[in-house]
PDB file of C-alpha atoms and ligand atoms in Angstrom:
ATOM      1  CA  MET E   1     101.640-174.040 214.653  1.00 72.00           C
ATOM      2  CA  THR E   2     104.113-171.535 216.085  1.00 88.00           C
ATOM      3  CA  SER E   3     103.218-167.861 215.802  1.00 97.00           C
ATOM      4  CA  ARG E   4     106.140-165.665 214.900  1.00 98.00           C
ATOM      5  CA  LEU E   5     107.341-162.296 213.724  1.00 98.00           C
ATOM      6  CA  VAL E   6     110.262-162.366 211.281  1.00 98.00           C
ATOM      7  CA  VAL E   7     112.337-159.263 210.524  1.00 98.00           C
ATOM      8  CA  LEU E   8     112.814-158.700 206.788  1.00 98.00           C
ATOM      9  CA  GLY E   9     114.730-155.458 207.188  1.00 98.00           C
ATOM     10  CA  SER E  10     115.990-153.273 210.017  1.00 98.00           C
ATOM     11  CA  CYS E  11     117.309-150.072 208.403  1.00 98.00           C
ATOM     12  CA  GLY E  12     115.670-146.676 208.073  1.00 97.00           C
ATOM     13  CA  ALA E  13     116.041-144.386 205.070  1.00 96.00           C
ATOM     14  CA  TRP E  14     118.280-146.666 202.950  1.00 98.00           C
ATOM     15  CA  PRO E  15     119.786-150.098 203.568  1.00 98.00           C
ATOM     16  CA  GLU E  16     123.239-150.900 204.901  1.00 98.00           C
ATOM     17  CA  PRO E  17     125.365-153.493 203.046  1.00 98.00           C
ATOM     18  CA  GLY E  18     123.696-156.895 203.337  1.00 97.00           C
ATOM     19  CA  ARG E  19     120.634-155.462 205.029  1.00 98.00           C
ATOM     20  CA  ALA E  20     117.219-154.132 203.975  1.00 98.00           C
ATOM     21  CA  CYS E  21     114.821-151.387 205.037  1.00 98.00           C
ATOM     22  CA  SER E  22     111.636-151.771 207.088  1.00 98.00           C
ATOM     23  CA  GLY E  23     109.673-154.976 206.622  1.00 98.00           C
ATOM     24  CA  PHE E  24     108.223-157.724 208.843  1.00 98.00           C
ATOM     25  CA  LEU E  25     106.342-160.955 208.328  1.00 98.00           C
ATOM     26  CA  LEU E  26     103.793-161.944 210.970  1.00 98.00           C
ATOM     27  CA  GLU E  27     102.540-165.538 210.947  1.00 98.00           C
ATOM     28  CA  HIS E  28      99.713-166.797 213.142  1.00 98.00           C
ATOM     29  CA  ALA E  29      97.192-169.625 212.766  1.00 97.00           C
ATOM     30  CA  GLY E  30      98.401-170.267 209.225  1.00 97.00           C
ATOM     31  CA  PHE E  31      97.785-166.614 208.241  1.00 98.00           C
ATOM     32  CA  ARG E  32     100.599-164.381 206.940  1.00 98.00           C
ATOM     33  CA  VAL E  33     100.560-160.594 207.226  1.00 98.00           C
ATOM     34  CA  VAL E  34     103.367-158.469 205.826  1.00 98.00           C
ATOM     35  CA  LEU E  35     104.043-155.182 207.644  1.00 98.00           C
ATOM     36  CA  ASP E  36     105.796-152.707 205.330  1.00 98.00           C
ATOM     37  CA  LEU E  37     108.050-153.781 202.477  1.00 98.00           C
ATOM     38  CA  GLY E  38     110.879-151.277 202.013  1.00 98.00           C
ATOM     39  CA  TYR E  39     114.066-151.364 199.919  1.00 98.00           C
ATOM     40  CA  GLY E  40     115.509-154.862 199.661  1.00 98.00           C
ATOM     41  CA  THR E  41     112.890-156.741 201.709  1.00 98.00           C
ATOM     42  CA  LEU E  42     111.277-158.778 198.930  1.00 98.00           C
ATOM     43  CA  PRO E  43     114.064-161.388 198.524  1.00 98.00           C
ATOM     44  CA  GLY E  44     113.886-162.231 202.234  1.00 98.00           C
ATOM     45  CA  LEU E  45     110.095-162.491 202.073  1.00 98.00           C
ATOM     46  CA  LEU E  46     110.255-164.828 199.055  1.00 98.00           C
ATOM     47  CA  ARG E  47     112.847-166.948 200.845  1.00 98.00           C
ATOM     48  CA  LEU E  48     110.451-167.381 203.780  1.00 98.00           C
ATOM     49  CA  LEU E  49     107.522-168.104 201.461  1.00 98.00           C
ATOM     50  CA  GLY E  50     109.636-170.616 199.542  1.00 98.00           C
ATOM     51  CA  ASN E  51     108.529-169.461 196.094  1.00 98.00           C
ATOM     52  CA  THR E  52     109.143-166.743 193.498  1.00 98.00           C
ATOM     53  CA  THR E  53     105.526-165.666 192.997  1.00 97.00           C
ATOM     54  CA  ALA E  54     104.848-164.364 196.519  1.00 97.00           C
ATOM     55  CA  SER E  55     102.286-167.111 196.981  1.00 97.00           C
ATOM     56  CA  GLY E  56     101.156-167.308 200.606  1.00 97.00           C
ATOM     57  CA  VAL E  57     100.837-163.623 201.507  1.00 98.00           C
ATOM     58  CA  ASP E  58      97.351-163.200 202.997  1.00 98.00           C
ATOM     59  CA  ALA E  59      97.423-159.468 203.748  1.00 98.00           C
ATOM     60  CA  LEU E  60      99.711-156.487 203.473  1.00 98.00           C
ATOM     61  CA  ILE E  61      99.893-153.440 205.736  1.00 98.00           C
ATOM     62  CA  VAL E  62     101.844-150.348 204.681  1.00 98.00           C
ATOM     63  CA  THR E  63     102.280-147.572 207.246  1.00 98.00           C
ATOM     64  CA  HIS E  64     103.232-144.785 204.841  1.00 98.00           C
ATOM     65  CA  ARG E  65     104.373-143.938 201.357  1.00 97.00           C
ATOM     66  CA  HIS E  66     108.108-143.444 201.891  1.00 97.00           C
ATOM     67  CA  PRO E  67     110.063-145.893 199.710  1.00 98.00           C
ATOM     68  CA  ASP E  68     111.998-147.366 202.650  1.00 98.00           C
ATOM     69  CA  HIS E  69     108.596-148.777 203.724  1.00 98.00           C
ATOM     70  CA  MET E  70     106.848-149.610 200.471  1.00 98.00           C
ATOM     71  CA  VAL E  71     108.984-149.711 197.333  1.00 98.00           C
ATOM     72  CA  ASP E  72     109.183-153.517 197.318  1.00 98.00           C
ATOM     73  CA  VAL E  73     105.384-153.715 197.343  1.00 98.00           C
ATOM     74  CA  HIS E  74     105.790-152.987 193.659  1.00 98.00           C
ATOM     75  CA  GLY E  75     108.170-155.931 193.386  1.00 98.00           C
ATOM     76  CA  LEU E  76     105.596-158.106 195.119  1.00 98.00           C
ATOM     77  CA  PHE E  77     103.021-156.840 192.618  1.00 98.00           C
ATOM     78  CA  ARG E  78     105.252-157.958 189.741  1.00 98.00           C
ATOM     79  CA  ALA E  79     105.779-161.367 191.366  1.00 98.00           C
ATOM     80  CA  ARG E  80     102.010-161.829 191.538  1.00 98.00           C
ATOM     81  CA  TRP E  81     101.174-160.315 188.155  1.00 97.00           C
ATOM     82  CA  PHE E  82     103.754-162.222 186.149  1.00 97.00           C
ATOM     83  CA  GLY E  83     103.804-165.322 188.321  1.00 96.00           C
ATOM     84  CA  GLU E  84     100.268-165.975 189.506  1.00 93.00           C
ATOM     85  CA  ARG E  85      97.878-163.346 188.221  1.00 92.00           C
ATOM     86  CA  ASP E  86      94.750-165.431 188.686  1.00 92.00           C
ATOM     87  CA  GLY E  87      95.264-165.726 192.433  1.00 91.00           C
ATOM     88  CA  ALA E  88      92.924-163.926 194.831  1.00 95.00           C
ATOM     89  CA  ALA E  89      93.581-160.189 195.293  1.00 98.00           C
ATOM     90  CA  ILE E  90      95.661-159.479 198.408  1.00 98.00           C
ATOM     91  CA  PRO E  91      94.055-157.017 200.856  1.00 98.00           C
ATOM     92  CA  LEU E  92      96.377-153.985 201.060  1.00 98.00           C
ATOM     93  CA  TYR E  93      95.797-151.775 204.117  1.00 98.00           C
ATOM     94  CA  ALA E  94      97.748-148.624 203.452  1.00 98.00           C
ATOM     95  CA  ALA E  95      98.101-144.991 204.448  1.00 98.00           C
ATOM     96  CA  GLU E  96      97.180-142.194 202.098  1.00 98.00           C
ATOM     97  CA  GLY E  97      99.515-141.938 199.116  1.00 98.00           C
ATOM     98  CA  VAL E  98     100.742-145.550 199.012  1.00 98.00           C
ATOM     99  CA  TRP E  99      98.267-146.646 196.357  1.00 97.00           C
ATOM    100  CA  GLU E 100      98.887-143.495 194.331  1.00 97.00           C
ATOM    101  CA  ARG E 101     102.634-144.138 194.400  1.00 97.00           C
ATOM    102  CA  LEU E 102     102.141-147.718 193.175  1.00 97.00           C
ATOM    103  CA  CYS E 103      99.963-146.337 190.366  1.00 96.00           C
ATOM    104  CA  GLU E 104     102.753-143.930 189.395  1.00 96.00           C
ATOM    105  CA  PHE E 105     105.112-146.883 188.915  1.00 96.00           C
ATOM    106  CA  GLU E 106     102.542-148.282 186.471  1.00 95.00           C
ATOM    107  CA  GLU E 107     102.335-144.935 184.617  1.00 93.00           C
ATOM    108  CA  GLY E 108      98.559-144.831 184.608  1.00 82.00           C
ATOM    109  CA  TYR E 109      97.942-148.440 183.583  1.00 88.00           C
ATOM    110  CA  THR E 110      96.573-149.509 186.933  1.00 91.00           C
ATOM    111  CA  GLU E 111      94.116-152.301 186.135  1.00 95.00           C
ATOM    112  CA  PRO E 112      96.744-154.991 186.929  1.00 97.00           C
ATOM    113  CA  LEU E 113      97.336-153.383 190.345  1.00 97.00           C
ATOM    114  CA  SER E 114      93.623-153.594 191.071  1.00 97.00           C
ATOM    115  CA  ARG E 115      93.639-157.281 190.219  1.00 97.00           C
ATOM    116  CA  VAL E 116      96.612-158.061 192.453  1.00 98.00           C
ATOM    117  CA  PHE E 117      95.623-155.870 195.420  1.00 98.00           C
ATOM    118  CA  GLU E 118      92.388-154.925 197.131  1.00 98.00           C
ATOM    119  CA  PRO E 119      93.161-151.509 198.682  1.00 98.00           C
ATOM    120  CA  HIS E 120      91.780-150.386 202.065  1.00 98.00           C
ATOM    121  CA  PRO E 121      92.575-147.034 203.725  1.00 98.00           C
ATOM    122  CA  LEU E 122      94.544-146.502 206.936  1.00 98.00           C
ATOM    123  CA  PRO E 123      94.000-145.224 209.502  1.00 97.00           C
ATOM    124  CA  ALA E 124      90.474-146.590 209.796  1.00 96.00           C
ATOM    125  CA  GLU E 125      87.984-147.502 212.486  1.00 91.00           C
ATOM    126  CA  LYS E 126      88.680-151.238 212.647  1.00 95.00           C
ATOM    127  CA  TYR E 127      89.271-154.143 210.287  1.00 98.00           C
ATOM    128  CA  SER E 128      89.086-157.881 210.623  1.00 98.00           C
ATOM    129  CA  VAL E 129      92.218-159.332 208.995  1.00 98.00           C
ATOM    130  CA  GLY E 130      92.285-163.124 209.136  1.00 98.00           C
ATOM    131  CA  PRO E 131      92.596-164.016 212.845  1.00 98.00           C
ATOM    132  CA  PHE E 132      93.452-160.395 213.770  1.00 98.00           C
ATOM    133  CA  ARG E 133      91.637-157.263 214.692  1.00 98.00           C
ATOM    134  CA  LEU E 134      93.477-154.366 213.031  1.00 98.00           C
ATOM    135  CA  GLU E 135      93.311-150.961 214.682  1.00 98.00           C
ATOM    136  CA  SER E 136      95.248-147.932 213.495  1.00 98.00           C
ATOM    137  CA  ARG E 137      96.092-144.371 214.426  1.00 97.00           C
ATOM    138  CA  SER E 138      97.478-141.410 212.580  1.00 97.00           C
ATOM    139  CA  LEU E 139     100.974-140.638 213.907  1.00 96.00           C
ATOM    140  CA  PRO E 140     103.221-137.645 213.179  1.00 91.00           C
ATOM    141  CA  HIS E 141     105.614-137.992 210.236  1.00 93.00           C
ATOM    142  CA  PHE E 142     106.588-136.046 207.110  1.00 91.00           C
ATOM    143  CA  VAL E 143     103.689-137.718 205.263  1.00 94.00           C
ATOM    144  CA  PRO E 144     100.526-139.459 206.524  1.00 96.00           C
ATOM    145  CA  ASN E 145     101.651-142.391 208.688  1.00 96.00           C
ATOM    146  CA  ALA E 146      99.462-145.027 210.323  1.00 98.00           C
ATOM    147  CA  GLY E 147     100.593-146.841 213.462  1.00 98.00           C
ATOM    148  CA  VAL E 148      98.911-150.238 213.690  1.00 98.00           C
ATOM    149  CA  ARG E 149      97.814-152.632 216.413  1.00 98.00           C
ATOM    150  CA  LEU E 150      97.050-156.264 215.598  1.00 98.00           C
ATOM    151  CA  SER E 151      95.220-158.273 218.250  1.00 98.00           C
ATOM    152  CA  CYS E 152      94.163-161.890 218.392  1.00 98.00           C
ATOM    153  CA  ASP E 153      93.160-164.182 221.252  1.00 97.00           C
ATOM    154  CA  GLU E 154      96.771-165.119 221.937  1.00 97.00           C
ATOM    155  CA  PHE E 155      98.716-161.830 221.671  1.00 98.00           C
ATOM    156  CA  VAL E 156      98.868-158.162 220.726  1.00 98.00           C
ATOM    157  CA  LEU E 157     101.443-156.627 218.413  1.00 98.00           C
ATOM    158  CA  ALA E 158     101.864-152.891 217.800  1.00 98.00           C
ATOM    159  CA  TYR E 159     103.963-151.202 215.121  1.00 98.00           C
ATOM    160  CA  THR E 160     104.720-147.497 214.887  1.00 97.00           C
ATOM    161  CA  GLY E 161     105.863-147.214 211.258  1.00 94.00           C
ATOM    162  CA  ASP E 162     107.816-143.935 211.333  1.00 95.00           C
ATOM    163  CA  THR E 163     106.664-141.468 213.930  1.00 94.00           C
ATOM    164  CA  GLY E 164     107.621-138.479 215.969  1.00 93.00           C
ATOM    165  CA  PRO E 165     106.761-138.467 219.686  1.00 92.00           C
ATOM    166  CA  SER E 166     103.006-138.661 220.293  1.00 94.00           C
ATOM    167  CA  THR E 167     100.749-139.364 223.237  1.00 94.00           C
ATOM    168  CA  ASP E 168      98.861-141.763 220.937  1.00 96.00           C
ATOM    169  CA  LEU E 169     101.818-144.163 220.913  1.00 96.00           C
ATOM    170  CA  ALA E 170     101.271-145.491 224.432  1.00 97.00           C
ATOM    171  CA  ALA E 171      97.587-146.125 223.627  1.00 97.00           C
ATOM    172  CA  LEU E 172      98.508-147.872 220.400  1.00 98.00           C
ATOM    173  CA  ALA E 173     100.893-150.180 222.255  1.00 98.00           C
ATOM    174  CA  ARG E 174      98.881-150.611 225.472  1.00 98.00           C
ATOM    175  CA  GLU E 175      99.923-153.917 227.100  1.00 98.00           C
ATOM    176  CA  ALA E 176     101.230-155.210 223.782  1.00 98.00           C
ATOM    177  CA  ASP E 177     103.190-158.444 223.887  1.00 98.00           C
ATOM    178  CA  LEU E 178     105.447-156.948 221.247  1.00 98.00           C
ATOM    179  CA  LEU E 179     105.955-153.299 220.334  1.00 98.00           C
ATOM    180  CA  ILE E 180     107.936-152.732 217.139  1.00 98.00           C
ATOM    181  CA  ALA E 181     109.178-149.160 217.402  1.00 98.00           C
ATOM    182  CA  GLU E 182     111.322-147.126 215.124  1.00 96.00           C
ATOM    183  CA  ALA E 183     114.556-145.964 216.736  1.00 95.00           C
ATOM    184  CA  THR E 184     116.074-143.831 214.021  1.00 93.00           C
ATOM    185  CA  ASP E 185     118.436-142.227 216.557  1.00 91.00           C
ATOM    186  CA  ARG E 186     119.527-139.436 214.264  1.00 87.00           C
ATOM    187  CA  HIS E 187     121.370-137.876 217.200  1.00 86.00           C
ATOM    188  CA  GLN E 188     124.102-140.476 216.650  1.00 90.00           C
ATOM    189  CA  HIS E 189     125.050-138.481 213.529  1.00 85.00           C
ATOM    190  CA  GLU E 190     125.675-134.762 213.997  1.00 77.00           C
ATOM    191  CA  GLY E 191     124.061-132.658 211.325  1.00 70.00           C
ATOM    192  CA  VAL E 192     121.989-135.368 209.641  1.00 69.00           C
ATOM    193  CA  PRO E 193     119.008-133.455 208.291  1.00 59.00           C
ATOM    194  CA  PRO E 194     116.383-132.521 209.322  1.00 54.00           C
ATOM    195  CA  THR E 195     117.410-132.318 212.984  1.00 53.00           C
ATOM    196  CA  ASP E 196     116.611-128.594 212.937  1.00 51.00           C
ATOM    197  CA  THR E 197     112.873-128.915 212.264  1.00 62.00           C
ATOM    198  CA  ALA E 198     110.511-127.780 214.985  1.00 68.00           C
ATOM    199  CA  VAL E 199     108.226-130.796 214.556  1.00 76.00           C
ATOM    200  CA  ARG E 200     109.761-134.177 215.316  1.00 84.00           C
ATOM    201  CA  HIS E 201     109.246-136.886 212.708  1.00 89.00           C
ATOM    202  CA  ASP E 202     111.145-139.785 214.227  1.00 90.00           C
ATOM    203  CA  LEU E 203     112.097-141.278 217.595  1.00 92.00           C
ATOM    204  CA  THR E 204     115.182-142.005 219.617  1.00 93.00           C
ATOM    205  CA  SER E 205     115.601-145.415 221.222  1.00 96.00           C
ATOM    206  CA  ALA E 206     115.274-143.748 224.644  1.00 96.00           C
ATOM    207  CA  GLU E 207     111.884-142.373 223.601  1.00 96.00           C
ATOM    208  CA  ALA E 208     110.881-145.796 222.267  1.00 97.00           C
ATOM    209  CA  GLY E 209     111.840-147.261 225.657  1.00 98.00           C
ATOM    210  CA  ARG E 210     109.786-144.665 227.536  1.00 97.00           C
ATOM    211  CA  ILE E 211     106.770-145.336 225.298  1.00 98.00           C
ATOM    212  CA  ALA E 212     107.082-149.089 225.861  1.00 98.00           C
ATOM    213  CA  GLY E 213     107.146-148.417 229.610  1.00 98.00           C
ATOM    214  CA  GLU E 214     104.136-146.092 229.549  1.00 98.00           C
ATOM    215  CA  ALA E 215     102.253-148.654 227.466  1.00 98.00           C
ATOM    216  CA  ALA E 216     103.249-151.505 229.818  1.00 98.00           C
ATOM    217  CA  ALA E 217     104.384-153.450 226.756  1.00 98.00           C
ATOM    218  CA  ARG E 218     106.096-156.762 227.390  1.00 98.00           C
ATOM    219  CA  LYS E 219     108.805-156.661 224.737  1.00 98.00           C
ATOM    220  CA  LEU E 220     110.269-153.847 222.643  1.00 98.00           C
ATOM    221  CA  LEU E 221     111.749-154.508 219.215  1.00 98.00           C
ATOM    222  CA  LEU E 222     113.868-151.549 218.099  1.00 98.00           C
ATOM    223  CA  SER E 223     114.099-151.098 214.335  1.00 98.00           C
ATOM    224  CA  HIS E 224     114.539-148.522 211.545  1.00 97.00           C
ATOM    225  CA  PHE E 225     118.133-147.759 212.488  1.00 97.00           C
ATOM    226  CA  TRP E 226     119.798-144.965 210.584  1.00 95.00           C
ATOM    227  CA  PRO E 227     122.569-146.561 208.453  1.00 96.00           C
ATOM    228  CA  GLY E 228     125.845-146.654 210.354  1.00 95.00           C
ATOM    229  CA  ASN E 229     124.216-146.429 213.786  1.00 96.00           C
ATOM    230  CA  ASP E 230     125.724-148.097 216.823  1.00 97.00           C
ATOM    231  CA  ARG E 231     122.829-150.482 217.527  1.00 98.00           C
ATOM    232  CA  GLU E 232     124.148-151.670 220.890  1.00 98.00           C
ATOM    233  CA  ARG E 233     124.134-148.037 222.019  1.00 97.00           C
ATOM    234  CA  SER E 234     120.462-147.895 220.941  1.00 97.00           C
ATOM    235  CA  ARG E 235     119.723-150.983 223.000  1.00 98.00           C
ATOM    236  CA  ARG E 236     121.412-149.491 226.071  1.00 98.00           C
ATOM    237  CA  GLU E 237     119.590-146.177 225.716  1.00 97.00           C
ATOM    238  CA  ALA E 238     116.214-147.920 225.388  1.00 98.00           C
ATOM    239  CA  ALA E 239     116.936-150.284 228.295  1.00 98.00           C
ATOM    240  CA  GLU E 240     117.665-147.313 230.575  1.00 98.00           C
ATOM    241  CA  CYS E 241     114.036-146.261 230.057  1.00 97.00           C
ATOM    242  CA  PHE E 242     112.277-149.642 229.906  1.00 98.00           C
ATOM    243  CA  SER E 243     112.540-152.608 232.267  1.00 97.00           C
ATOM    244  CA  GLY E 244     111.056-155.162 229.823  1.00 97.00           C
ATOM    245  CA  ASP E 245     112.889-157.031 227.076  1.00 97.00           C
ATOM    246  CA  VAL E 246     114.666-154.846 224.502  1.00 98.00           C
ATOM    247  CA  VAL E 247     115.516-156.611 221.257  1.00 98.00           C
ATOM    248  CA  LEU E 248     117.424-155.212 218.264  1.00 98.00           C
ATOM    249  CA  ALA E 249     115.896-155.897 214.850  1.00 98.00           C
ATOM    250  CA  ASP E 250     118.212-157.868 212.597  1.00 98.00           C
ATOM    251  CA  GLU E 251     117.558-159.388 209.178  1.00 98.00           C
ATOM    252  CA  GLU E 252     116.050-162.912 209.541  1.00 98.00           C
ATOM    253  CA  LEU E 253     115.558-162.501 213.315  1.00 98.00           C
ATOM    254  CA  GLU E 254     112.531-164.488 214.478  1.00 98.00           C
ATOM    255  CA  ILE E 255     110.488-163.703 217.565  1.00 98.00           C
ATOM    256  CA  THR E 256     108.058-166.334 218.789  1.00 98.00           C
ATOM    257  CA  LEU E 257     104.690-164.956 219.880  1.00 98.00           C
ATOM    258  CA  PRO E 258     103.234-164.397 222.389  1.00 94.00           C
TER     259      PRO E 258
HETATM  260 ZN1   ZN W   1     111.405-144.824 207.219  1.00 75.86          ZN
END
């Protein structure tokens, strides 16, 4: 069976027309892991699963609590609760605040959430997730954000979530076959807040390229583009700093692994 990563959404902050925010489906050895599930990603996930009840999701990883990375987790919850509530609880590996935000949507009535999901904190020492080893690191963002590294015998995949520059990024992505990095590239839009903050909370594609190089990653998938960005410019700026493959995330794009 082919192992693949499918892009569910490629936008940061809010989705462009016809697109969605951050979300990825990783399939390997018959196991399906969803990485983030932001605005508008659920329809694409259900299309890939081929059902309306989200049957076939084996695990869910959510890097942080911003809605462009997790709001459709609540949609997935509804699909399970109304469509297949007696199915096994889905392990949900999530950064601080994600579970609390889901509970807020349920206005205090959280027992159904606990039947649909089995929550586990990120970052954490190490988890075994189906065929993968899941490692995670705290990375700089406005809210707690966990970068993740999924390893199996055949390949390594790393995903930054949203992050400012950090020396931990190269370690997270060390010799990864695929590094999924955010490339918000706010500099393409003069005056987009908060460019004036002292602490950086997101990356440029050039920085993502440099990190991929330092990590000796094999392939870099740029994602989380600010709506309206010139994505080809992002590709060029990353490629100037990284000699490996640079790929632009695009809805429904599939990458075969390793
Ligand atoms: Zn984001």
